[in-house]
XYZ file of N, CA and C in Angstrom:
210
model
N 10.196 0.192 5.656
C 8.884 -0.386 5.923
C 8.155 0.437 6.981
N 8.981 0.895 7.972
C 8.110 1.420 8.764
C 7.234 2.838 8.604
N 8.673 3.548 7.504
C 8.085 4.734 7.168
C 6.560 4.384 6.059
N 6.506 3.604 5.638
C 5.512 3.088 4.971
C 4.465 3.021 5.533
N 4.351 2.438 6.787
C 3.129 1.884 7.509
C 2.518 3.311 8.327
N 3.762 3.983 8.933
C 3.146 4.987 9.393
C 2.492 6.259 8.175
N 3.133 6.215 7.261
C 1.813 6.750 6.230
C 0.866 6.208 6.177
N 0.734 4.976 5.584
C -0.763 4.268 5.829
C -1.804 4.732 7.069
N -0.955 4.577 8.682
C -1.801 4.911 9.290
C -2.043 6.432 9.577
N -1.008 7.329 9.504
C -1.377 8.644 9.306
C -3.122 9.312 8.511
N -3.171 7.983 7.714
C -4.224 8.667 6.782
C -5.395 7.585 7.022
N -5.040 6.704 8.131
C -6.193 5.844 8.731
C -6.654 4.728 7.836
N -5.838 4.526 7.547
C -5.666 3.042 6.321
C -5.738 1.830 7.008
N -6.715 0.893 6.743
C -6.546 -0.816 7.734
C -5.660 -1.409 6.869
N -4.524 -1.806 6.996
C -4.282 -3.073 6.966
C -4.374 -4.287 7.335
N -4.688 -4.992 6.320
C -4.859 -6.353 6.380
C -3.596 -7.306 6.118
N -2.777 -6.871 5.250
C -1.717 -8.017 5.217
C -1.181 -6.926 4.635
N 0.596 -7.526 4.670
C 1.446 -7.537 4.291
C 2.350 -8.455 3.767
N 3.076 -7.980 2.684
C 4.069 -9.013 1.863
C 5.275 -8.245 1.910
N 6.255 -9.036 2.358
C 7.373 -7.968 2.014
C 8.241 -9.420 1.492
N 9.019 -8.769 -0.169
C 9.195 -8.959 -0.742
C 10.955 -8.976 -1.245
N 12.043 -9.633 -0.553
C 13.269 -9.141 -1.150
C 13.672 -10.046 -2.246
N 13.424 -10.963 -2.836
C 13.915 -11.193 -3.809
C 12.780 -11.773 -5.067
N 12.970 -11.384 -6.140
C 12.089 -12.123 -7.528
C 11.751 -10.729 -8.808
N 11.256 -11.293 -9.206
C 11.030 -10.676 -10.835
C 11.076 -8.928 -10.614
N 11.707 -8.318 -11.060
C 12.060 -6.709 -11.572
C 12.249 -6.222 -10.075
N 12.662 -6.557 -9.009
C 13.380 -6.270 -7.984
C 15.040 -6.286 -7.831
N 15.199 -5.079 -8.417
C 16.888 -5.042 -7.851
C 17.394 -6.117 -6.276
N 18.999 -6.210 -6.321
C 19.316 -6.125 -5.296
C 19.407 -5.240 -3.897
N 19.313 -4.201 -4.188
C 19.029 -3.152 -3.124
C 17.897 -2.662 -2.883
N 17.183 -3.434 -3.763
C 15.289 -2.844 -3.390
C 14.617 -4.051 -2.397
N 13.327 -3.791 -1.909
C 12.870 -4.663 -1.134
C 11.311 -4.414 -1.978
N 10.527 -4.943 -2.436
C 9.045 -4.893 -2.623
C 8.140 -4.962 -1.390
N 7.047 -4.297 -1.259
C 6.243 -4.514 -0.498
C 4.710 -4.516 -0.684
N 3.832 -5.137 -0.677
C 2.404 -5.143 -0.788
C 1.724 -5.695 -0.005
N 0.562 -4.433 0.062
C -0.005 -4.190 1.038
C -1.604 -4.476 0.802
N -2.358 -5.065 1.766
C -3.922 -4.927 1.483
C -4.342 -3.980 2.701
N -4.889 -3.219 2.125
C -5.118 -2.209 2.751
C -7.485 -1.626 2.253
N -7.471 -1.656 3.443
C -9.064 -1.077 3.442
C -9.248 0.450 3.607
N -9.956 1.031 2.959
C -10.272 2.418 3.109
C -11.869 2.608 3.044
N -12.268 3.744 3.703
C -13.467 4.333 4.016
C -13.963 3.853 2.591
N -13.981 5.418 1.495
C -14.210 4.825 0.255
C -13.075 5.034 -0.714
N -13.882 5.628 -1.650
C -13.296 5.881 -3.343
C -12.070 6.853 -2.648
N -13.038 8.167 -2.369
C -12.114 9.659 -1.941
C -10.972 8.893 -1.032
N -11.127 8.158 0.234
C -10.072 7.905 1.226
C -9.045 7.165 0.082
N -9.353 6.030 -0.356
C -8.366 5.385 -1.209
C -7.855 6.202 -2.079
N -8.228 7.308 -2.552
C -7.283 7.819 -3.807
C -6.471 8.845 -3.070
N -6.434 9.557 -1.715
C -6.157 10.424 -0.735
C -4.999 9.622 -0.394
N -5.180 8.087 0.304
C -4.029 7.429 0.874
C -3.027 7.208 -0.648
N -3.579 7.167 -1.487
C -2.661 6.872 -2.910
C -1.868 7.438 -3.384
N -2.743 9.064 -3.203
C -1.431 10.449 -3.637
C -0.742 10.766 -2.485
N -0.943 10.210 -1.164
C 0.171 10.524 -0.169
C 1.295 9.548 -0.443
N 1.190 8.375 -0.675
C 2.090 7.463 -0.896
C 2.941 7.834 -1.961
N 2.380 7.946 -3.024
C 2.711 8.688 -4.265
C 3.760 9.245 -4.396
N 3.396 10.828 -3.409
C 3.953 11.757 -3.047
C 5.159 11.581 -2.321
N 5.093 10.831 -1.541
C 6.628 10.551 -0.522
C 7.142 9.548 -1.440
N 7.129 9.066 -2.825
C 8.050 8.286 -3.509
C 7.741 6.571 -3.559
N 6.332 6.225 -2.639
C 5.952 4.890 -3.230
C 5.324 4.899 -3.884
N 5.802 4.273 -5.062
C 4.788 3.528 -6.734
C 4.076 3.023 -5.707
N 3.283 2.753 -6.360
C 1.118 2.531 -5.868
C 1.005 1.789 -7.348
N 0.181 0.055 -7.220
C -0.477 -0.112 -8.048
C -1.442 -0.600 -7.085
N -2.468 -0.080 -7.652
C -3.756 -0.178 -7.061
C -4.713 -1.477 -7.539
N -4.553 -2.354 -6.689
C -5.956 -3.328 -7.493
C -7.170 -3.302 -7.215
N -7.858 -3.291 -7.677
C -9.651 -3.405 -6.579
C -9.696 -4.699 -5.480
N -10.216 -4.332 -5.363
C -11.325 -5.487 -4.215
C -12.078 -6.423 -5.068
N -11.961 -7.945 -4.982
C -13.400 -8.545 -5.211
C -14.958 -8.406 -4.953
N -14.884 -7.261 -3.473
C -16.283 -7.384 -3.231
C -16.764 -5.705 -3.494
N -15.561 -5.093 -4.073
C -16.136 -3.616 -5.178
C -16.880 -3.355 -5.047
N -17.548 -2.491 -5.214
C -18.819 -2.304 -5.397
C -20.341 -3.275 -5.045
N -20.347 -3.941 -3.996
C -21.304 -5.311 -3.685
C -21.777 -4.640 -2.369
């Protein structure tokens, strides 16, 4: 987790919440889930923090925002 967060903030990511996740649906026993709400500048910052995550080996599913584009 922590190595997690300090990517996030490496690349100046707000978090807003966190879920951390050890047990339920398509989670091994030795895995932990985690999801994150996270705010970014824009489009470019969010897809920047996405392929860093990416890159060091966290799956990223990305959902939008309700207030998208508003």
């Amino acid at each position: 987790l922590l190595k997690l967060l300090e990517l996030v903030a490496a690349q100046r990511g707000n978090i807003l919440e966190i879920h951390h996740r050890r047990e339920g649906i398509g989670i091994e026993v030795a895995e932990t889930g985690v999801e994150l709400t996270v705010i970014t500048r824009d489009e470019a910052h969010c897809l920047q923090l996405v392929e860093v995550l990416e890159a060091s080996g966290y799956p990223v599913e990305r959902l939008t925002s309700r207030n998208a584009g508003s």
